[in-house]
Each structure stands twice: as C-alpha cells, then as structure tokens.
Short mmCIF file of C-alpha atoms and ligand atoms in Angstrom, two decimals:
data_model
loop_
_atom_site.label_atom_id
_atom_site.label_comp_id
_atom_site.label_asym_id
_atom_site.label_seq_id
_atom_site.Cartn_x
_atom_site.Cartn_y
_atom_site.Cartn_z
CA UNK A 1 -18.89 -11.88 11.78
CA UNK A 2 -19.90 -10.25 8.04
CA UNK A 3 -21.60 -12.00 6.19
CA UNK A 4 -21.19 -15.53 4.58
CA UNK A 5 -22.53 -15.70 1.21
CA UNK A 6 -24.00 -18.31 -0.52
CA UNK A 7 -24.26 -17.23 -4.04
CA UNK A 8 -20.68 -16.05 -5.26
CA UNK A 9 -21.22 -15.63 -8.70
CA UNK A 10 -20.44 -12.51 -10.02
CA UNK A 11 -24.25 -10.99 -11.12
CA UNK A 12 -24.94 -12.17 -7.69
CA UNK A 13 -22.24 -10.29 -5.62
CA UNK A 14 -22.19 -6.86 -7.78
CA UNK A 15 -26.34 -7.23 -6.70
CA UNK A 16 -25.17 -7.96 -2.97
CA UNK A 17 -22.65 -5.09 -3.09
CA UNK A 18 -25.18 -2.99 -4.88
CA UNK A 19 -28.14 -3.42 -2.46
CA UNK A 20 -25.96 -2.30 0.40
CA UNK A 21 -24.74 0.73 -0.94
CA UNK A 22 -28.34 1.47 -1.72
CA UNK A 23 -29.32 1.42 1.71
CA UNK A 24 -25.93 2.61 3.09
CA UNK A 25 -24.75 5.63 1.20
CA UNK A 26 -26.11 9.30 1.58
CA UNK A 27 -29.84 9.48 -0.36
CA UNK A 28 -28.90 10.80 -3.84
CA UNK A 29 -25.10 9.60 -4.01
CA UNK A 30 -25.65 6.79 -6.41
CA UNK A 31 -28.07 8.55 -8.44
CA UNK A 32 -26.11 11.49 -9.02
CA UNK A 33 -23.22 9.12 -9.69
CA UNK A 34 -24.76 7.20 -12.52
CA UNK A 35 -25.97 11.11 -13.89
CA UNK A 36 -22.31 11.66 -14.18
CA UNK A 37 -23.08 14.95 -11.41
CA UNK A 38 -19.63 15.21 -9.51
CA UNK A 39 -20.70 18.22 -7.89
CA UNK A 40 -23.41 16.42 -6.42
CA UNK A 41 -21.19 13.56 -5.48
CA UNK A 42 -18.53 15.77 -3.72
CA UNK A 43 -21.29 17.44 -1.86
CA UNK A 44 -22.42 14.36 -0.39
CA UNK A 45 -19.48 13.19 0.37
CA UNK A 46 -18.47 16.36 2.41
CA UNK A 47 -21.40 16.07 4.60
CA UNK A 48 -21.07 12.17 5.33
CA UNK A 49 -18.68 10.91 8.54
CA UNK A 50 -15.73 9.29 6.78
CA UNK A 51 -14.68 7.44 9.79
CA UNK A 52 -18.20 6.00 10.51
CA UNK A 53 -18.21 5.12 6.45
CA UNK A 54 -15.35 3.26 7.21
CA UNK A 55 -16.62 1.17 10.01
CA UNK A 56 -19.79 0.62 8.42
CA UNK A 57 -17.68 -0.77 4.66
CA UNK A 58 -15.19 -2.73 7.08
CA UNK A 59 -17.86 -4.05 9.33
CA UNK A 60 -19.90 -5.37 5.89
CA UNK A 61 -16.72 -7.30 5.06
CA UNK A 62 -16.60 -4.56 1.73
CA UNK A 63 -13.36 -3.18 2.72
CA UNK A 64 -11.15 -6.50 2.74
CA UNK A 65 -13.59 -8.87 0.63
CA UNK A 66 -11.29 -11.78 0.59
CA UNK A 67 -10.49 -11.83 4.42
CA UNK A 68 -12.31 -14.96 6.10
CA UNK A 69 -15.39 -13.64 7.38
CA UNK A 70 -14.83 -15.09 10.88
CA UNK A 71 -12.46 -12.13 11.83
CA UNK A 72 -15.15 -9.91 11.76
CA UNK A 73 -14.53 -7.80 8.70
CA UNK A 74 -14.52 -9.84 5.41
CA UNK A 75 -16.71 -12.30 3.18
CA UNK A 76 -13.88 -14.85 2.20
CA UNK A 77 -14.38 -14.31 -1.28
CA UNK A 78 -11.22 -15.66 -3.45
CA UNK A 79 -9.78 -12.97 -5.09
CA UNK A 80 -11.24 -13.20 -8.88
CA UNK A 81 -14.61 -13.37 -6.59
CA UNK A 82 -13.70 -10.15 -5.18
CA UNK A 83 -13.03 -7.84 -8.34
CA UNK A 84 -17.02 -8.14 -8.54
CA UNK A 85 -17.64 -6.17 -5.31
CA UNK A 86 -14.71 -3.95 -6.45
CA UNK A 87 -16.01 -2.76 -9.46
CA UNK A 88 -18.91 -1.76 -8.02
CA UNK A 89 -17.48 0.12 -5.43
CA UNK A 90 -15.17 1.68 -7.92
CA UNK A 91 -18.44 1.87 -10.05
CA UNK A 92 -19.99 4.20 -7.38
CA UNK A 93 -16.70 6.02 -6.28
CA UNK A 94 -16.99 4.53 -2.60
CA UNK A 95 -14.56 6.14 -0.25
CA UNK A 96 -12.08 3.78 1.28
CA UNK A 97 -9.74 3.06 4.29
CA UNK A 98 -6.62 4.98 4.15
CA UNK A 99 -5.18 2.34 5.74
CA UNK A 100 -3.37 1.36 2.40
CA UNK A 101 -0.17 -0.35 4.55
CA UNK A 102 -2.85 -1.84 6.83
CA UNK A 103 -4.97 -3.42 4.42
CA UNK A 104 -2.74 -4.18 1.57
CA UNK A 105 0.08 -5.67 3.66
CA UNK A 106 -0.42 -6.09 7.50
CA UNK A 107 -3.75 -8.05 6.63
CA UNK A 108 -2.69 -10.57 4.62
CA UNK A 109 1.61 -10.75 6.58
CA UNK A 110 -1.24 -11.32 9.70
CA UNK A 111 -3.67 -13.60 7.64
CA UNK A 112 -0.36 -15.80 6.85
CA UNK A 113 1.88 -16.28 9.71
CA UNK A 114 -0.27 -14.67 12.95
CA UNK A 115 -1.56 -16.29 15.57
CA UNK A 116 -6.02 -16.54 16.10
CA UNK A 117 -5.60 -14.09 18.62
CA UNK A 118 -4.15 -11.95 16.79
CA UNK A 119 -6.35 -11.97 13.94
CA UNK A 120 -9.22 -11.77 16.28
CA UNK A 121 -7.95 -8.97 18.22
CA UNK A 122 -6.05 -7.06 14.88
CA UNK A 123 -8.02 -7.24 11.63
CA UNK A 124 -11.52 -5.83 12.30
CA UNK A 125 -10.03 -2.37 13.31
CA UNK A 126 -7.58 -2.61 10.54
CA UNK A 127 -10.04 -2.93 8.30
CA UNK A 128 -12.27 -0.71 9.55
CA UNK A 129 -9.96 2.02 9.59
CA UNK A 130 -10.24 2.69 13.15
CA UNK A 131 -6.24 1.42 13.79
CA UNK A 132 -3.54 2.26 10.82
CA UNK A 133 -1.06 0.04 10.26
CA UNK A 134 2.98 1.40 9.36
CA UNK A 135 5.58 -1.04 7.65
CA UNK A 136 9.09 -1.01 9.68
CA UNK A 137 11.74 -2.22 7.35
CA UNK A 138 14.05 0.71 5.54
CA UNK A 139 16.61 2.38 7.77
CA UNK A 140 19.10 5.04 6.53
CA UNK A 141 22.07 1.87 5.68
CA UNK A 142 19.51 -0.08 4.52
CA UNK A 143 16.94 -0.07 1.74
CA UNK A 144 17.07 -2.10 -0.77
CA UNK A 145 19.26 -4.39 0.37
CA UNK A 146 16.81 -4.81 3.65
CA UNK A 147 17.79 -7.70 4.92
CA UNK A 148 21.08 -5.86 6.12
CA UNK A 149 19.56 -3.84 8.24
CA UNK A 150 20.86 -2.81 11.98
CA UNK A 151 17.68 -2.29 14.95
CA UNK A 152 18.25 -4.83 17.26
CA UNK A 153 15.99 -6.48 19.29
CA UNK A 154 17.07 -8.69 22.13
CA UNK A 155 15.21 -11.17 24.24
CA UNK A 156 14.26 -10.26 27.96
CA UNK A 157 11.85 -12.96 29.14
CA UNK A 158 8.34 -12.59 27.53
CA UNK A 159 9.45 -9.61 25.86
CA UNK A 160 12.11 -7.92 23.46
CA UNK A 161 13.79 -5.10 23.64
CA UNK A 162 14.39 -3.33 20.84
CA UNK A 163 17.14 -0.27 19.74
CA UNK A 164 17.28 1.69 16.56
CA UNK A 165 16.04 3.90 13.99
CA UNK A 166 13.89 3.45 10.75
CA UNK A 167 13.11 5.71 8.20
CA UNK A 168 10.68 6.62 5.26
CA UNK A 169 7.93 4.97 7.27
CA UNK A 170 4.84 5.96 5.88
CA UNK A 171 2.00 7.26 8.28
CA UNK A 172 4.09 5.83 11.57
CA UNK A 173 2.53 9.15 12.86
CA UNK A 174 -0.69 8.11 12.78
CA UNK A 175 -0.17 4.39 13.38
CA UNK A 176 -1.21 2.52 15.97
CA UNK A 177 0.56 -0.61 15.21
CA UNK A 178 3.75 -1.33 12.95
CA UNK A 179 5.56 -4.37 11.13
CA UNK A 180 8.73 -4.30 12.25
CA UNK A 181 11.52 -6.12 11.32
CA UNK A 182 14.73 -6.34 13.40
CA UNK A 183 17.74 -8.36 13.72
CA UNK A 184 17.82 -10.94 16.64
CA UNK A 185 20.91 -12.76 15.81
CA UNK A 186 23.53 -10.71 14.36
CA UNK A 187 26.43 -13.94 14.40
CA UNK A 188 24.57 -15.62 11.47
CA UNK A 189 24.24 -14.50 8.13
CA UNK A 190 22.32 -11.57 7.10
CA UNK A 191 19.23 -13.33 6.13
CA UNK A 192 19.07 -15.72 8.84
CA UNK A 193 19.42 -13.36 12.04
CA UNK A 194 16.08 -11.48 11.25
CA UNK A 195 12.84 -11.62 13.36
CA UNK A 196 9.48 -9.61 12.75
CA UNK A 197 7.09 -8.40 15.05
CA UNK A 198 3.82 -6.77 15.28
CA UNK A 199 4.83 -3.46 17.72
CA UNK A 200 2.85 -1.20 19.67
CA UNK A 201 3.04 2.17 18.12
CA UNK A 202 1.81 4.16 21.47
CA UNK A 203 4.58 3.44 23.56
CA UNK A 204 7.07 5.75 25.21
CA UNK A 205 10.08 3.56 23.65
CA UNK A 206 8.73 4.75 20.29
CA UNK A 207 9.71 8.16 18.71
CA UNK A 208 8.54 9.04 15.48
CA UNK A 209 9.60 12.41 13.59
CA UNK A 210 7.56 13.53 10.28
CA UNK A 211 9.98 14.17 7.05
CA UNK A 212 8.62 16.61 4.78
CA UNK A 213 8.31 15.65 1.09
CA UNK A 214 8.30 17.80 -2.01
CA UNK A 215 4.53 17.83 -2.17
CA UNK A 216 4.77 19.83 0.99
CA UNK A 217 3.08 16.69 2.35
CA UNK A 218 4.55 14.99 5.45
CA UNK A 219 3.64 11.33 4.48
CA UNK A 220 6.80 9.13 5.76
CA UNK A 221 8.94 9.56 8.99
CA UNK A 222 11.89 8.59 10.89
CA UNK A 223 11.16 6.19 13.86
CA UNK A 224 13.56 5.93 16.65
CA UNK A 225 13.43 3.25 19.34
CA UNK A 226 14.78 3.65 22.36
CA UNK A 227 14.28 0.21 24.55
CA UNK A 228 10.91 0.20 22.92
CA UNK A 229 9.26 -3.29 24.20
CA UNK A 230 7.35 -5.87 22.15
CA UNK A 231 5.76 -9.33 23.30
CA UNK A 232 7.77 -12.19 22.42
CA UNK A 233 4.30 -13.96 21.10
CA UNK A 234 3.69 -11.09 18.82
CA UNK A 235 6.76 -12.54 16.60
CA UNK A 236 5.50 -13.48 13.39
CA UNK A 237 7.06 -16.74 12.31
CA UNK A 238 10.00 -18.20 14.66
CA UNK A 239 12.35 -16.45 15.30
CA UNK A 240 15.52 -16.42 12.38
CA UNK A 241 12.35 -16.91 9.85
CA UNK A 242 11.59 -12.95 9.66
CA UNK A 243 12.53 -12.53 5.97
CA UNK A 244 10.29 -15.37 4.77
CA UNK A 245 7.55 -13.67 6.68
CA UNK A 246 8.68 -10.16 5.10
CA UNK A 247 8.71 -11.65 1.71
CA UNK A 248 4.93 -11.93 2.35
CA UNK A 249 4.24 -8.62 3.62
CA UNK A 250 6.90 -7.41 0.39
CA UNK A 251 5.19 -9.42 -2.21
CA UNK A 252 1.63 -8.02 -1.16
CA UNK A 253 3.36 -4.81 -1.43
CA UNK A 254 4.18 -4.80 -4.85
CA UNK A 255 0.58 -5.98 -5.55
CA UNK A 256 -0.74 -2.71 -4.06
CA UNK A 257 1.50 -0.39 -5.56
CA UNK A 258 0.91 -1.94 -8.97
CA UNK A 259 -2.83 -0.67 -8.74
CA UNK A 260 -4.67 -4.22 -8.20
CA UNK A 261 -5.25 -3.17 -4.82
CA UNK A 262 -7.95 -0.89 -3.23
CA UNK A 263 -6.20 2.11 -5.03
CA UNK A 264 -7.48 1.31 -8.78
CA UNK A 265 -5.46 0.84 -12.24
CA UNK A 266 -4.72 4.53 -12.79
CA UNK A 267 -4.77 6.47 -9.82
CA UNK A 268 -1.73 5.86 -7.94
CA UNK A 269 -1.42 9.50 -6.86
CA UNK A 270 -2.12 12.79 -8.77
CA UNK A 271 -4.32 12.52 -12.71
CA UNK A 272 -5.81 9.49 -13.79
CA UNK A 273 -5.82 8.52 -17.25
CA UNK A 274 -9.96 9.32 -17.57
CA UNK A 275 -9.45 13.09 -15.33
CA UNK A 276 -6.56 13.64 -18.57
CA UNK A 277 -8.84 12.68 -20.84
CA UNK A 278 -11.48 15.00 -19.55
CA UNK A 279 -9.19 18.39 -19.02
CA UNK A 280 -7.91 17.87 -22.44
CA UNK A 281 -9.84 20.19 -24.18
CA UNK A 282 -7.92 20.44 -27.96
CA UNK A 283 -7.26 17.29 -28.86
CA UNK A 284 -6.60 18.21 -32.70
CA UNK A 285 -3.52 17.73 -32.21
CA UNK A 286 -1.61 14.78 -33.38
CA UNK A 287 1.07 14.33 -30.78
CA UNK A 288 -1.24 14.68 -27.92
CA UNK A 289 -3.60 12.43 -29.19
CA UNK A 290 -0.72 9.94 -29.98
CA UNK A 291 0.18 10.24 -26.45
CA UNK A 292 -2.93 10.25 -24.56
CA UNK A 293 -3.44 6.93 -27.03
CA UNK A 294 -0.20 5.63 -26.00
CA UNK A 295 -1.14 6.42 -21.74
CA UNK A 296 -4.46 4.58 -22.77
CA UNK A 297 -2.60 1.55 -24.40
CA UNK A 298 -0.31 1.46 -21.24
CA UNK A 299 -3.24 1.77 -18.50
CA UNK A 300 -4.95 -1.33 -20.14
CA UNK A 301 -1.98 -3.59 -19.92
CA UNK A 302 -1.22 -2.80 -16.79
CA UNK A 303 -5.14 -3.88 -15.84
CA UNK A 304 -5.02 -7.31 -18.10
CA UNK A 305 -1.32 -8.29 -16.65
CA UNK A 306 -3.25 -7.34 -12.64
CA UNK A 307 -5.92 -9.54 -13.88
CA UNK A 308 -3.69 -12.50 -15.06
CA UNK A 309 -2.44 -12.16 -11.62
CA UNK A 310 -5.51 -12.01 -9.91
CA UNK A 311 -6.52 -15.18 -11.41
CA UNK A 312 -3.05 -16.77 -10.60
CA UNK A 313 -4.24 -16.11 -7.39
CA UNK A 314 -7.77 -17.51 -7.44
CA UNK A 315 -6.41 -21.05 -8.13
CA UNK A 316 -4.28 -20.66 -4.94
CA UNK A 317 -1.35 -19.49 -3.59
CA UNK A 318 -0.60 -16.07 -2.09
CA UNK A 319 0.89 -13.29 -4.09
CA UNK A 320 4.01 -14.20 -5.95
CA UNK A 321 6.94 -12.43 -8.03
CA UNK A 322 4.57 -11.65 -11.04
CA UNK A 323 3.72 -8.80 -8.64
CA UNK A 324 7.01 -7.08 -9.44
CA UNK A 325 5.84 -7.06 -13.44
CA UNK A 326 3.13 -4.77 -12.91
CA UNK A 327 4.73 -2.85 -9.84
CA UNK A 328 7.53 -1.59 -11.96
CA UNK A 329 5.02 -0.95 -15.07
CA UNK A 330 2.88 0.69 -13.16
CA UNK A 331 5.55 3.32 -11.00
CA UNK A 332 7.14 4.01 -14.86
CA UNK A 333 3.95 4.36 -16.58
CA UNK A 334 2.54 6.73 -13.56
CA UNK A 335 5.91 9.01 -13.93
CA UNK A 336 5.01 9.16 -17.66
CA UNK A 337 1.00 9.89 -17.35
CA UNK A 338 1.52 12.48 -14.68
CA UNK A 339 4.54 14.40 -16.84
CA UNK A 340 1.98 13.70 -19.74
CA UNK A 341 -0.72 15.69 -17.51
CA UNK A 342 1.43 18.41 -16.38
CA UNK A 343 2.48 19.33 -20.15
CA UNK A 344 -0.81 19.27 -21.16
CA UNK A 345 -1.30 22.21 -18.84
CA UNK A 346 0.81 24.51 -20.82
CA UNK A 347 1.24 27.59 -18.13
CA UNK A 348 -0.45 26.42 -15.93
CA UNK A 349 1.53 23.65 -15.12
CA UNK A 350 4.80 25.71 -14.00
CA UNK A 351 2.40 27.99 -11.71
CA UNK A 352 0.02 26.28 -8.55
CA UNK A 353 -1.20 27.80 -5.50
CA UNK A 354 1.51 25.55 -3.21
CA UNK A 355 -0.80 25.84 -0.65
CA UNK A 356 -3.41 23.95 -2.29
CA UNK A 357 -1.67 20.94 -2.76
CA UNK A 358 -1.85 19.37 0.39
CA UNK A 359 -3.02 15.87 0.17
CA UNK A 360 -3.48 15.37 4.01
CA UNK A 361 -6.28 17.68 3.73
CA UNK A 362 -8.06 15.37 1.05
CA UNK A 363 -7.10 11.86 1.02
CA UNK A 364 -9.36 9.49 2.17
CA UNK A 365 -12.45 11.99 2.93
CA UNK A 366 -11.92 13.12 -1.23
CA UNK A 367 -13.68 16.59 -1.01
CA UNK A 368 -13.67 18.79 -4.16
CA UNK A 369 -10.48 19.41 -4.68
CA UNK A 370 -8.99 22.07 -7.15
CA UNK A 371 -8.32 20.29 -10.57
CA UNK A 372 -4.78 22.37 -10.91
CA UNK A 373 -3.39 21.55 -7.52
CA UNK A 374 -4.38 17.84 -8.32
CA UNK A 375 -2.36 18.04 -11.71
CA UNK A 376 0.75 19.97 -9.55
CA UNK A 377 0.15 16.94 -6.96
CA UNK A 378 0.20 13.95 -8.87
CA UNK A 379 3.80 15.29 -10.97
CA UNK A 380 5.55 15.75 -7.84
CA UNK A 381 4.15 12.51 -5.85
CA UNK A 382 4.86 10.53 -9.13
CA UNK A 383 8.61 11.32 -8.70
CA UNK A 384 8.54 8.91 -5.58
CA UNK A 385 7.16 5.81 -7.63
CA UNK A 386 10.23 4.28 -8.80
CA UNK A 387 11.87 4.39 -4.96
CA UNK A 388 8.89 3.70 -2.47
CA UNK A 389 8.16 -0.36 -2.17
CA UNK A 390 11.43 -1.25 -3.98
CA UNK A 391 13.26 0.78 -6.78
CA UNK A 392 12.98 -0.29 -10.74
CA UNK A 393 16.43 -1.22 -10.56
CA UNK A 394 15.42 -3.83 -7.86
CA UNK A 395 12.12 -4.95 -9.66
CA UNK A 396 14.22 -5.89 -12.56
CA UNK A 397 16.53 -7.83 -10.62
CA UNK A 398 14.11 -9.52 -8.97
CA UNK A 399 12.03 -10.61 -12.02
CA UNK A 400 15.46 -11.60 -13.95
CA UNK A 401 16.14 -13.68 -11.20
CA UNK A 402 12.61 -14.91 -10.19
CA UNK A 403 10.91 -14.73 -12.94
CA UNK A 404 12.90 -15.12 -16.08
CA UNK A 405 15.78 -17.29 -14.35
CA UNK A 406 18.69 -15.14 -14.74
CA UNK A 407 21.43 -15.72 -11.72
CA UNK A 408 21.47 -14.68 -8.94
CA UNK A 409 23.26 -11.08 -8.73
CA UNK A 410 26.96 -11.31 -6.59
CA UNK A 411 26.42 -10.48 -2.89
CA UNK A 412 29.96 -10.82 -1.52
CA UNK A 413 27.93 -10.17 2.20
CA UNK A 414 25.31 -12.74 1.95
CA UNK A 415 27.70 -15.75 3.30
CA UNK A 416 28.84 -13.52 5.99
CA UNK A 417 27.78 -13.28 9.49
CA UNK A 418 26.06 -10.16 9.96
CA UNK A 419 28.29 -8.73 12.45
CA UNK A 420 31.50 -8.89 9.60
CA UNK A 421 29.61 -6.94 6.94
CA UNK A 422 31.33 -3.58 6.38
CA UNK A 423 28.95 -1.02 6.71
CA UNK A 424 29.17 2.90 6.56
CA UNK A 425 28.28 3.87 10.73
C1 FAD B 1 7.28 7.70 -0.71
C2 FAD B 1 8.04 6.60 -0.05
C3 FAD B 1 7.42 5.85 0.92
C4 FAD B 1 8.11 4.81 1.56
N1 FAD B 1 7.47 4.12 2.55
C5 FAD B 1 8.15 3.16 3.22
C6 FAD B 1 7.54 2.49 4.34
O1 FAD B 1 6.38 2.75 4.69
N2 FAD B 1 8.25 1.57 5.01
C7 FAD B 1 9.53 1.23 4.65
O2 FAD B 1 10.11 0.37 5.31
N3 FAD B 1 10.16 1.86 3.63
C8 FAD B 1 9.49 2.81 2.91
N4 FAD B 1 10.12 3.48 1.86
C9 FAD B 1 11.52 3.18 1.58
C10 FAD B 1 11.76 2.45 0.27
O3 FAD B 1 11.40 1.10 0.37
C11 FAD B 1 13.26 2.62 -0.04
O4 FAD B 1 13.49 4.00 -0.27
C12 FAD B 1 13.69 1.82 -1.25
O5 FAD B 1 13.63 0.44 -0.98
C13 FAD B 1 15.12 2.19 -1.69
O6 FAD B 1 16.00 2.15 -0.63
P1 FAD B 1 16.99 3.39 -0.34
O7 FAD B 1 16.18 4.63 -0.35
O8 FAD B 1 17.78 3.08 0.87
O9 FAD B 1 17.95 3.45 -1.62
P2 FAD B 1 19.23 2.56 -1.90
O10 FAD B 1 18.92 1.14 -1.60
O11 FAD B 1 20.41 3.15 -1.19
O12 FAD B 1 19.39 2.70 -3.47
C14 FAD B 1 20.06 3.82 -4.08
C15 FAD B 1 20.12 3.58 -5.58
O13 FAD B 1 20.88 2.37 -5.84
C16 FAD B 1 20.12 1.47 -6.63
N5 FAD B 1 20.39 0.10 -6.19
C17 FAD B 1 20.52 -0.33 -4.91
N6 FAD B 1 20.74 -1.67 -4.89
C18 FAD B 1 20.75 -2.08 -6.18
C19 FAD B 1 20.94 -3.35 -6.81
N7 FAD B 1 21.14 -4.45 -6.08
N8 FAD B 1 20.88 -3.41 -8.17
C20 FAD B 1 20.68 -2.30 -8.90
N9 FAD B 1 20.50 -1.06 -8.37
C21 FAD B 1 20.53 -0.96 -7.02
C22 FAD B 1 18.67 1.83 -6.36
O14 FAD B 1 17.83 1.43 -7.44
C23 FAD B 1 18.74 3.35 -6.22
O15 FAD B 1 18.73 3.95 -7.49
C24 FAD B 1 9.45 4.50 1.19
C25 FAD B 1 10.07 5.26 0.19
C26 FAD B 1 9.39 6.30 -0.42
C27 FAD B 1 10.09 7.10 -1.49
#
C-alpha cells in the first residue's frame, strides 16, 4: 500500500512530494533544475532507468495521486489535493508513465465499475508503467458515432468469444491489456446491445497491425480478432450497460486530452507555449508579439477553465461534460500554437531532418532532443487533435446538448435494432 497521509494541505503535500524526489531522483537533478541548467537535466535523465523511475513514482502513489491507496499505487488524495503533488512534479520536470490510456482512462473506467480483484490485480502495474493499457472502441464504420459499432462478442460459458476489427488504437502494440467494447446483443437498439470488457492483449485471438502516421511515427493500429477469448467476469458493468461504462472511460478521456491530466496545460505534443517563447529570438515585431500574447491569453484559459473543473470534481462526482469545453479548446488552440511555432521558424520550418522526428525514440525517457525536429513534430502531430478522442464537430454537439441544453441532434438509427441499421459493409 503507498502511503496514507495525514496532513493534506497543500504546503504539506508539495513538502511530502518534495522530500521524496530529494531522496529519489539522480544527485544533482533538482539542483540543476531550479539553476534553469537543461543540459544538466537531460544528462541525468539519460543515465537514469526510466522503467525503474516508473515503478519507484507508481509504487509512491506519485503517478496516480488520487487512486485509493489500498491498490497499491496511490495516496487517495481528491483531485484539487492532487494538483499540489503535480506542480511539483511538473516543478522538477519528473518523467512520467507513458501509459497515458492506462492512467488517464483504464484507471479510473476500473476505479468505477471493476470488480476488487480486479483493481487489486490491474492498477499497481498500470500505474507503474510496467503493463500499458489500449482503448478498443473506433472501428473503420464506426467513430464517432461509436455506439454503432460491429465486433461481436458472444457468450460461451465463462467466457466470450469475440470477432472483429478495430482501428486507430493507440499503442495496442505495446499493450498488455485493452478496453474493449463490443456488441453482445445486436436485436436491441444500438445503445442497448453493447458490453465492455477488460481483454487480454497477449493472446493468439488478438492481431494487431501498426498504421504509420505522418510524423513517421507508428502510434495507433488496427486490431483484428479472430475468436479472441475474454472472461465473462472481466465485463465491466452488466452486460447491455457497456455505453454507460464507456461514457466513463470517454469522459476521462476528454479530461486528458484537454491537458488537466499528467500531460500539462501546453504540451499536448510538439512546442509548448514557454519552449516558443524561448526560440523566439526578435520579438520587435508587432504581429508576433500580438500572437505569442494571444497563444499566452489562450494557454491561461484553458488552465483556469481545467481548474474550475478540477474543483467541480473535488466536491464529488467523477468527470462530467465540462470536460468537452476544454478538450475542444485545447485540440484548436494546440493546432494554432504549433502553426504559430512552425512560422516562427521562417526556413527552417519547411526543411527538418525527417529522420529526427521520431517520437518513439523520445517519449517517455525525454532525452535531448533536437529543438527543430521538436518544432517539425509538434505541427504535424497537432493535425491529429481535432480527430483523436472525439472530433470538434462532436465536442460541440455534445456541449450544445449537455451542456447548454440544445436538442438532441436527429438519429433516425437510434430507435432501431442494431441489426436494421444500414451500414456501408
Ligand atoms: C491520433 C489518433 C489516436 C486515436 N486513438 C484512438 C484509440 O486509442 N482508441 C480508439 O478507440 N479510437 C482512437 N482514435 C479514433 C478517434 O476516436 C476517431 O478517429 C474519431 O472519433 C472520429 O471518428 P472517425 O475517424 O471514424 O471519423 P467519422 O466519425 O467518420 O467523422 C468524419 C467527419 O464527420 C464529422 N462528423 C461525424 N459525425 C458527426 C456529427 N454527428 N455531427 C457533426 N459532424 C460529424 C466528423 O467531425 C469528421 O469531420 C484515434 C484517432 C486519432 C486521430
């Protein structure tokens, strides 16, 4: 179990979090952080096991703060308690999990509907980054409009079996487990005849294929089961009730990608507002500096409208459509701060060593990389923003219906059974 703390005041946990980076980071790391030396910093952080890093953060309950400490890798802290440990770690540039999916979604979709042993048995490797976590939901006929989608999964005793293809499934290929959803009844309507299970990854039913994206990167993947097997106690929810459980892993999605998860206010692939600010070397200009003002403006709002969620949060509740507010500011103001970044560059910005952009080579470890290839990066990741964890045009539905009131868009299929739906083969 981490630790259980008694003092959760917020001098008190920045000191907590503090003292054990002290004695848990490389000698010299925090020091040459607060002397501003990044080489120093990206020397260290070279030399130091990232996968024992990980253990050791997850292990300390550092990694998922807010996860009940009883699991073995948390400190229960609400989640206004928790920005206090996360601003020091941000403070102190403390690598993290990669397991983005895991953390930000297949924690809390387990914390919510999964059984104790399943929480015992799942979350202190998630968060410990020693097994990464994949979301199953898109397929090539469905994507926004999920709940249509076709993988079946039938019942054959303790088990199901389960035929079909996803796609865009981000690190599948190095996933151990995956959320998948599938349709069980396919007589009722669309919504009704889902299920969602927690599926082995390593199983010979299981066939996952890298797609290559324009970064050069291969992030995301198809995934093709064929009879792939999954225990029938490993259903999250009852069965029928898989798209209130994938609300939950949906609306915790929309709270990561909006940058009040683990991966900070500006940094959601590629420049951040501050690196900008720093490679910007003439800033007589007027225009620029109206627009790295404007980028500035932008990045705070995003950060007070994270923290008025954060706080809806504290005083209960799980995550809720507000998420959706700062998930579509945050994709559109990323696009902008990223084309911002690259035209800042002037000629350097339509030239980049290709092969230095690989992000596979740097993510999660974060060793020096070349400032250029980061610029090149971050404008061609940025692209994906306003598609991956629901499109803008979907955010805005959703908050005109959820949030604002607006009706409900027309869905001539959501009456339906399933199985009359016409859909392309
Ligand atoms: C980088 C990346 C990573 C991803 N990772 C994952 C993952 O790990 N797991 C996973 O399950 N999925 C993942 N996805 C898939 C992602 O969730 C879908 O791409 C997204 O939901 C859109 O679905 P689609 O691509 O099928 O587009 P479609 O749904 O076919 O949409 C096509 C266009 O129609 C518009 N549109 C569709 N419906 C409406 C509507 N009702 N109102 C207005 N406009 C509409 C869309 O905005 C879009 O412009 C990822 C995608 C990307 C780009």
């Amino acid at each position: 179990m981490s630790a259980v703390l008694d003092d959760r005041s917020a001098p008190a946990l920045q000191e907590f979090t503090r003292a054990w980076l002290a004695d848990h980071l490389p000698a010299g790391w925090m020091e040459a952080v607060d002397a501003g030396d990044s080489a120093m910093v990206a020397s260290l952080r070279g030399a130091m096991s990232y996968d024992d890093w990980c253990i050791a953060l997850g292990e300390a309950g550092l990694a998922t703060p807010t996860w009940p400490a009883e699991y073995g890798a948390g400190l229960s802290l609400a989640p206004g308690e928790a920005k206090a440990v996360n601003d020091v770690l941000a403070r102190y540039q403390v690598p993290r999990p990669y397991n983005i999916i895991g953390i930000g979604m297949g924690g809390p979709t387990l914390l919510a509907w999964g059984t104790e042993e399943m929480k015992h048995q799942l979350l202190k490797p998630l968060a410990c980054n020693q097994e990464i976590w994949c979301q199953l939901f898109s397929e090539p006929g469905a994507g926004s409009d999920v709940a249509g989608l076709a993988t079946r999964a039938v019942r054959d005793g303790d088990e199901w079996v389960v035929n079909g293809q996803k796609v865009w499934t981000t690190v599948a290929h190095i996933s151990r487990w995956g959320m998948l959803l599938c349709r069980t009844d396919p007589d009722v309507p669309k919504h009704g005849g889902l299920s969602y299970f927690v599926v082995d990854m390593h199983q010979p039913g299981v066939e996952v294929r890298p797609l290559v994206q324009i970064t050069g990167d291969a992030e995301f993947n198809e995934v093709f089961f064929n009879d792939a097997r999954v225990r029938h106690d490993w259903m999250l929810g009852r069965e029928g009730d898989g798209w209130k459980v994938a609300i939950t892993t949906l609306m915790n999605e929309r709270v990561s990608l909006s940058g009040a998860g683990s991966i900070g206010g500006d940094a959601v692939g590629g420049s951040s507002f501050d690196r900008l600010l720093a490679r910007t070397t003439d800033t007589s200009n007027p225009i620029v500096r109206q627009q790295l003002a404007q980028a500035y403006i932008e990045s705070r709002l995003i950060r007070i409208n994270n923290e008025r969620a954060a706080s809806k949060r504290k005083s209960g509740g799980e995550a809720g459509p507000e998420g959706s507010i700062t998930k579509l500011m945050q994709a559109e103001f990323n696009q902008r701060l990223q084309n911002l970044a690259i035209d800042l560059e002037g000629m350097n910005g339509i030239a980049w060593e290709g092969s230095a952009l690989s992000k596979t080579e740097r993510v999660g470890r974060s060793p020096k990389v070349e400032e250029d290839a980061l610029v090149a990066f971050g404008f061609l990741r940025a692209q994906a923003n306003t598609i991956e964890g629901g499109t803008s045009d979907v955010m805005r539905n959703i908050l005109g219906e959820r949030v604002l009131g607006l009706p409900k868009e027309p869905d001539s299929s959501r009456e339906l059974p399933w199985i009359d739906v016409p859909r392309s083969a």
